[in-house]
PDB file of C-alpha atoms and ligand atoms in Angstrom:
ATOM      1  CA  MET I1484      -1.631  -7.977  -9.646  1.00 93.00           C
ATOM      2  CA  ILE I1485      -2.845  -4.521  -8.671  1.00 96.00           C
ATOM      3  CA  THR I1486      -0.418  -2.127  -6.954  1.00 98.00           C
ATOM      4  CA  LEU I1487      -1.752   0.721  -4.858  1.00 98.00           C
ATOM      5  CA  ARG I1488      -0.304   3.427  -2.636  1.00 98.00           C
ATOM      6  CA  THR I1489      -1.881   5.040   0.418  1.00 98.00           C
ATOM      7  CA  LYS I1490      -0.631   8.128   2.220  1.00 98.00           C
ATOM      8  CA  SER I1491      -2.051   7.728   5.722  1.00 98.00           C
ATOM      9  CA  PRO I1492      -3.863   5.200   7.935  1.00 98.00           C
ATOM     10  CA  ASP I1493      -7.181   6.853   7.043  1.00 98.00           C
ATOM     11  CA  ASP I1494      -6.287   6.604   3.373  1.00 98.00           C
ATOM     12  CA  THR I1495      -5.781   2.846   3.814  1.00 98.00           C
ATOM     13  CA  ARG I1496      -9.118   2.641   5.641  1.00 98.00           C
ATOM     14  CA  ALA I1497     -10.838   4.520   2.807  1.00 98.00           C
ATOM     15  CA  LEU I1498      -9.334   2.190   0.212  1.00 98.00           C
ATOM     16  CA  ALA I1499     -10.373  -0.905   2.162  1.00 98.00           C
ATOM     17  CA  ALA I1500     -13.898   0.478   2.564  1.00 98.00           C
ATOM     18  CA  GLU I1501     -14.181   0.792  -1.228  1.00 98.00           C
ATOM     19  CA  MET I1502     -13.179  -2.858  -1.648  1.00 98.00           C
ATOM     20  CA  ALA I1503     -15.532  -4.246   0.989  1.00 97.00           C
ATOM     21  CA  PRO I1504     -18.821  -4.048  -0.952  1.00 96.00           C
ATOM     22  CA  LEU I1505     -17.275  -6.210  -3.661  1.00 96.00           C
ATOM     23  CA  SER I1506     -17.041  -9.128  -1.252  1.00 95.00           C
ATOM     24  CA  GLY I1507     -19.733 -11.427   0.044  1.00 93.00           C
ATOM     25  CA  PRO I1508     -20.436 -14.314   2.406  1.00 93.00           C
ATOM     26  CA  GLY I1509     -17.818 -17.046   2.226  1.00 92.00           C
ATOM     27  CA  ASP I1510     -15.117 -14.828   0.721  1.00 95.00           C
ATOM     28  CA  ILE I1511     -11.617 -14.937   2.163  1.00 95.00           C
ATOM     29  CA  VAL I1512      -9.173 -12.044   2.113  1.00 97.00           C
ATOM     30  CA  VAL I1513      -5.651 -12.811   3.298  1.00 98.00           C
ATOM     31  CA  LEU I1514      -3.819  -9.826   4.787  1.00 98.00           C
ATOM     32  CA  ALA I1515      -0.050 -10.207   4.446  1.00 98.00           C
ATOM     33  CA  GLY I1516       2.790  -7.960   5.529  1.00 98.00           C
ATOM     34  CA  ASP I1517       5.154  -7.305   8.413  1.00 97.00           C
ATOM     35  CA  LEU I1518       4.184  -6.273  11.901  1.00 96.00           C
ATOM     36  CA  GLY I1519       2.934  -2.678  11.719  1.00 97.00           C
ATOM     37  CA  ALA I1520       2.375  -2.800   7.963  1.00 98.00           C
ATOM     38  CA  GLY I1521      -1.285  -1.886   8.360  1.00 98.00           C
ATOM     39  CA  LYS I1522      -3.237  -5.157   8.259  1.00 98.00           C
ATOM     40  CA  THR I1523      -5.450  -4.222  11.207  1.00 98.00           C
ATOM     41  CA  VAL I1524      -5.909  -0.688   9.861  1.00 98.00           C
ATOM     42  CA  PHE I1525      -7.041  -2.221   6.557  1.00 98.00           C
ATOM     43  CA  ALA I1526      -9.470  -4.481   8.438  1.00 98.00           C
ATOM     44  CA  GLN I1527     -10.961  -1.440  10.212  1.00 98.00           C
ATOM     45  CA  GLY I1528     -11.772   0.273   6.918  1.00 98.00           C
ATOM     46  CA  PHE I1529     -12.998  -2.934   5.334  1.00 98.00           C
ATOM     47  CA  GLY I1530     -15.345  -3.572   8.258  1.00 98.00           C
ATOM     48  CA  LYS I1531     -16.709  -0.072   8.015  1.00 97.00           C
ATOM     49  CA  GLY I1532     -17.328  -0.653   4.312  1.00 98.00           C
ATOM     50  CA  LEU I1533     -19.333  -3.768   5.186  1.00 97.00           C
ATOM     51  CA  GLY I1534     -21.392  -1.749   7.666  1.00 97.00           C
ATOM     52  CA  VAL I1535     -19.776  -2.854  10.936  1.00 97.00           C
ATOM     53  CA  ALA I1536     -20.680  -0.170  13.492  1.00 96.00           C
ATOM     54  CA  GLU I1537     -18.496  -1.175  16.445  1.00 96.00           C
ATOM     55  CA  PRO I1538     -14.753  -0.451  16.606  1.00 96.00           C
ATOM     56  CA  ILE I1539     -12.565  -3.164  15.103  1.00 97.00           C
ATOM     57  CA  THR I1540      -9.556  -3.990  17.255  1.00 95.00           C
ATOM     58  CA  SER I1541      -6.642  -6.313  16.650  1.00 93.00           C
ATOM     59  CA  PRO I1542      -7.485  -9.992  17.160  1.00 86.00           C
ATOM     60  CA  THR I1543      -3.839 -10.852  17.861  1.00 79.00           C
ATOM     61  CA  PHE I1544      -4.582 -12.276  21.302  1.00 76.00           C
ATOM     62  CA  THR I1545      -8.096 -13.565  20.756  1.00 76.00           C
ATOM     63  CA  LEU I1546      -7.230 -15.063  17.367  1.00 87.00           C
ATOM     64  CA  VAL I1547     -10.706 -14.458  16.044  1.00 90.00           C
ATOM     65  CA  ARG I1548     -13.446 -11.857  16.382  1.00 93.00           C
ATOM     66  CA  ALA I1549     -16.838 -11.813  14.711  1.00 94.00           C
ATOM     67  CA  TYR I1550     -18.755  -8.630  13.842  1.00 96.00           C
ATOM     68  CA  GLU I1551     -22.383  -8.308  12.873  1.00 95.00           C
ATOM     69  CA  ALA I1552     -23.261  -6.316   9.756  1.00 95.00           C
ATOM     70  CA  PRO I1553     -25.431  -6.755   6.647  1.00 93.00           C
ATOM     71  CA  VAL I1554     -22.544  -8.930   5.459  1.00 93.00           C
ATOM     72  CA  PRO I1555     -21.027 -10.098   8.761  1.00 95.00           C
ATOM     73  CA  LEU I1556     -17.276 -10.083   9.210  1.00 97.00           C
ATOM     74  CA  LEU I1557     -14.877 -12.603  10.664  1.00 96.00           C
ATOM     75  CA  HIS I1558     -11.488 -11.123  11.574  1.00 96.00           C
ATOM     76  CA  LEU I1559      -8.640 -13.503  12.362  1.00 94.00           C
ATOM     77  CA  ASP I1560      -4.992 -13.066  13.225  1.00 94.00           C
ATOM     78  CA  VAL I1561      -3.062 -16.314  13.020  1.00 92.00           C
ATOM     79  CA  TYR I1562       0.361 -14.880  13.903  1.00 90.00           C
ATOM     80  CA  ARG I1563       0.513 -16.568  17.299  1.00 84.00           C
ATOM     81  CA  LEU I1564      -0.407 -20.029  16.075  1.00 83.00           C
ATOM     82  CA  ASP I1565       2.507 -22.401  16.300  1.00 78.00           C
ATOM     83  CA  HIS I1566       1.012 -25.180  14.247  1.00 77.00           C
ATOM     84  CA  LEU I1567      -1.463 -25.462  11.429  1.00 79.00           C
ATOM     85  CA  GLN I1568      -3.227 -28.025  13.594  1.00 82.00           C
ATOM     86  CA  GLU I1569      -4.264 -25.265  16.041  1.00 82.00           C
ATOM     87  CA  LEU I1570      -6.091 -23.522  13.218  1.00 82.00           C
ATOM     88  CA  ILE I1571      -7.868 -26.712  12.314  1.00 84.00           C
ATOM     89  CA  ASP I1572      -8.717 -27.331  16.010  1.00 85.00           C
ATOM     90  CA  LEU I1573     -10.092 -23.803  16.194  1.00 82.00           C
ATOM     91  CA  GLY I1574     -12.686 -24.932  13.677  1.00 85.00           C
ATOM     92  CA  LEU I1575     -11.439 -22.839  10.785  1.00 85.00           C
ATOM     93  CA  ALA I1576     -13.452 -24.759   8.226  1.00 85.00           C
ATOM     94  CA  GLU I1577     -16.702 -24.170  10.141  1.00 87.00           C
ATOM     95  CA  LEU I1578     -15.816 -20.536  10.820  1.00 87.00           C
ATOM     96  CA  LEU I1579     -15.188 -19.895   7.143  1.00 86.00           C
ATOM     97  CA  ASP I1580     -18.446 -21.630   6.347  1.00 85.00           C
ATOM     98  CA  SER I1581     -20.455 -19.325   8.610  1.00 85.00           C
ATOM     99  CA  GLY I1582     -21.707 -16.942   5.923  1.00 91.00           C
ATOM    100  CA  ARG I1583     -19.224 -14.225   6.780  1.00 95.00           C
ATOM    101  CA  VAL I1584     -16.473 -12.468   4.880  1.00 96.00           C
ATOM    102  CA  ALA I1585     -13.209 -13.578   6.477  1.00 96.00           C
ATOM    103  CA  LEU I1586     -10.166 -11.324   6.813  1.00 97.00           C
ATOM    104  CA  ILE I1587      -7.119 -13.314   7.912  1.00 96.00           C
ATOM    105  CA  GLU I1588      -4.065 -11.384   9.125  1.00 96.00           C
ATOM    106  CA  TRP I1589      -0.882 -13.394   8.428  1.00 95.00           C
ATOM    107  CA  GLY I1590      -3.025 -15.795   6.376  1.00 94.00           C
ATOM    108  CA  ASP I1591      -0.120 -16.184   3.952  1.00 95.00           C
ATOM    109  CA  LEU I1592       1.615 -18.271   6.652  1.00 92.00           C
ATOM    110  CA  VAL I1593      -1.186 -20.828   6.749  1.00 90.00           C
ATOM    111  CA  THR I1594      -2.226 -21.258   3.112  1.00 91.00           C
ATOM    112  CA  PRO I1595      -2.110 -25.095   3.369  1.00 88.00           C
ATOM    113  CA  ALA I1596      -5.013 -24.837   5.841  1.00 88.00           C
ATOM    114  CA  LEU I1597      -7.002 -22.426   3.664  1.00 91.00           C
ATOM    115  CA  PRO I1598      -9.425 -23.044   0.810  1.00 91.00           C
ATOM    116  CA  ALA I1599      -7.915 -22.747  -2.669  1.00 92.00           C
ATOM    117  CA  ASP I1600      -9.557 -19.424  -3.537  1.00 94.00           C
ATOM    118  CA  PHE I1601      -8.786 -16.163  -1.792  1.00 96.00           C
ATOM    119  CA  LEU I1602      -7.752 -12.591  -2.398  1.00 97.00           C
ATOM    120  CA  GLU I1603      -4.361 -11.594  -1.041  1.00 98.00           C
ATOM    121  CA  VAL I1604      -3.655  -8.019   0.043  1.00 98.00           C
ATOM    122  CA  ARG I1605       0.023  -7.550   0.863  1.00 98.00           C
ATOM    123  CA  LEU I1606       0.961  -4.343   2.675  1.00 98.00           C
ATOM    124  CA  GLU I1607       4.501  -3.023   2.465  1.00 98.00           C
ATOM    125  CA  MET I1608       6.180  -0.254   4.397  1.00 98.00           C
ATOM    126  CA  VAL I1609       8.139   2.237   2.314  1.00 97.00           C
ATOM    127  CA  GLU I1610      10.538   5.029   3.146  1.00 95.00           C
ATOM    128  CA  ALA I1611       7.889   7.619   4.002  1.00 95.00           C
ATOM    129  CA  ASP I1612       6.446   6.754   7.441  1.00 95.00           C
ATOM    130  CA  ASP I1613       2.797   7.263   6.525  1.00 97.00           C
ATOM    131  CA  GLU I1614       2.860   5.636   3.114  1.00 98.00           C
ATOM    132  CA  ARG I1615       2.156   2.015   2.288  1.00 98.00           C
ATOM    133  CA  LEU I1616       2.197  -0.003  -0.906  1.00 98.00           C
ATOM    134  CA  LEU I1617      -0.595  -2.544  -1.254  1.00 98.00           C
ATOM    135  CA  ARG I1618      -0.306  -5.400  -3.714  1.00 98.00           C
ATOM    136  CA  ILE I1619      -3.494  -7.226  -4.500  1.00 97.00           C
ATOM    137  CA  ARG I1620      -3.627 -10.568  -6.250  1.00 97.00           C
ATOM    138  CA  SER I1621      -6.108 -13.381  -6.640  1.00 96.00           C
ATOM    139  CA  VAL I1622      -5.296 -16.932  -5.720  1.00 95.00           C
ATOM    140  CA  GLY I1623      -7.510 -19.520  -7.407  1.00 92.00           C
ATOM    141  CA  ALA I1624     -10.072 -18.953 -10.146  1.00 90.00           C
ATOM    142  CA  GLU I1625     -12.860 -17.541  -7.980  1.00 87.00           C
ATOM    143  CA  TRP I1626     -11.342 -14.101  -7.450  1.00 91.00           C
ATOM    144  CA  SER I1627      -9.512 -13.652 -10.754  1.00 91.00           C
ATOM    145  CA  SER I1628     -12.706 -12.748 -12.607  1.00 91.00           C
ATOM    146  CA  ARG I1629     -13.430 -10.113  -9.961  1.00 93.00           C
ATOM    147  CA  LEU I1630     -10.069  -8.350 -10.132  1.00 94.00           C
ATOM    148  CA  THR I1631     -11.266  -5.934 -12.813  1.00 95.00           C
ATOM    149  CA  ALA I1632     -14.132  -4.731 -10.625  1.00 96.00           C
ATOM    150  CA  ILE I1633     -11.783  -4.394  -7.661  1.00 96.00           C
ATOM    151  CA  HIS I1634      -9.318  -2.454  -9.783  1.00 96.00           C
ATOM    152  CA  ARG I1635     -12.068  -0.054 -10.836  1.00 96.00           C
ATOM    153  CA  ALA I1636     -13.169   0.489  -7.228  1.00 97.00           C
ATOM    154  CA  VAL I1637      -9.680   1.440  -6.040  1.00 98.00           C
ATOM    155  CA  GLU I1638      -8.478   3.153  -9.199  1.00 97.00           C
ATOM    156  CA  ARG I1639      -7.571   6.413  -7.502  1.00 97.00           C
ATOM    157  CA  TRP I1640      -4.896   4.674  -5.408  1.00 98.00           C
ATOM    158  CA  THR I1641      -3.319   2.923  -8.389  1.00 97.00           C
ATOM    159  CA  VAL I1642       0.429   3.153  -8.892  1.00 94.00           C
ATOM    160  CA  GLU I1643       1.827   2.597 -12.346  1.00 79.00           C
ATOM    161  CA  CYS I1644       4.538  -0.011 -12.096  1.00 61.00           C
TER     162      CYS I1644
HETATM  163  P1  ADP B 269      -0.461  -4.782  11.473  1.00 88.21           P
HETATM  164  O1  ADP B 269      -1.860  -5.220  11.801  1.00 88.21           O
HETATM  165  O2  ADP B 269      -0.072  -5.030  10.046  1.00 88.21           O
HETATM  166  O3  ADP B 269       0.555  -5.320  12.424  1.00 88.21           O
HETATM  167  P2  ADP B 269      -1.459  -2.202  12.264  1.00 88.21           P
HETATM  168  O4  ADP B 269      -2.577  -1.961  11.295  1.00 88.21           O
HETATM  169  O5  ADP B 269      -1.824  -2.642  13.637  1.00 88.21           O
HETATM  170  O6  ADP B 269      -0.398  -3.210  11.605  1.00 88.21           O
HETATM  171  O7  ADP B 269      -0.607  -0.895  12.413  1.00 88.21           O
HETATM  172  C1  ADP B 269      -0.191  -0.114  11.320  1.00 88.21           C
HETATM  173  C2  ADP B 269       0.495   1.097  11.891  1.00 88.21           C
HETATM  174  O8  ADP B 269       1.051   1.873  10.850  1.00 88.21           O
HETATM  175  C3  ADP B 269      -0.461   2.002  12.660  1.00 88.21           C
HETATM  176  O9  ADP B 269       0.218   2.551  13.765  1.00 88.21           O
HETATM  177  C4  ADP B 269      -0.785   3.078  11.623  1.00 88.21           C
HETATM  178  O10 ADP B 269      -1.131   4.310  12.249  1.00 88.21           O
HETATM  179  C5  ADP B 269       0.539   3.198  10.881  1.00 88.21           C
HETATM  180  N1  ADP B 269       0.407   3.684   9.506  1.00 88.21           N
HETATM  181  C6  ADP B 269       1.101   4.740   8.994  1.00 88.21           C
HETATM  182  N2  ADP B 269       0.791   4.939   7.718  1.00 88.21           N
HETATM  183  C7  ADP B 269      -0.131   4.004   7.366  1.00 88.21           C
HETATM  184  C8  ADP B 269      -0.817   3.733   6.169  1.00 88.21           C
HETATM  185  N3  ADP B 269      -0.646   4.425   5.025  1.00 88.21           N
HETATM  186  N4  ADP B 269      -1.692   2.689   6.186  1.00 88.21           N
HETATM  187  C9  ADP B 269      -1.882   1.948   7.304  1.00 88.21           C
HETATM  188  N5  ADP B 269      -1.229   2.161   8.470  1.00 88.21           N
HETATM  189  C10 ADP B 269      -0.360   3.201   8.516  1.00 88.21           C
HETATM  190 MG1   MG B 270      -2.666  -6.578  13.154  1.00 88.21          MG
END
């Protein structure tokens, strides 16, 4: 587990942009954390890091948005889904198989419908309004070997604890 601290929305975007180049087609990043924790802000920075030129907006109502870039991005928000079945009906398996990096807001609520390997980024609000703690962990073997490289990329945000 890697623990990081950011001091502003732009700081979170900068951190996410550093992580993005370490991901590739087919990768899944689950964004966990309460409403307003910064999942969409993280996605904005991550998309920029992938080379997405257009503005990234919350997919809360559309459920899924796709962005073109050298490594294209799929951005999902599954908060409004009532049943796992809706995610399956949406064609999640095919979407994830589309050669994109997938960021899934609230993905921690639907892990039974997800592949076994993903990176989880959990954002937590703290006392200071503009600060966030980010806890990064790998689920499944695929990402665990890449944690060291990720850690190196985001070293300047590391919190000792
Ligand atoms: P979520 O998608 O998790 O519901 P959003 O990313 O839409 O949350 O919103 C996060 C809110 O928190 C934004 O209003 C943003 O400006 C604010 N914020 C304050 N500090 C931070 C920070 N360090 N990182 C990310 N967002 C922050
Ligand atoms: Mg959001």
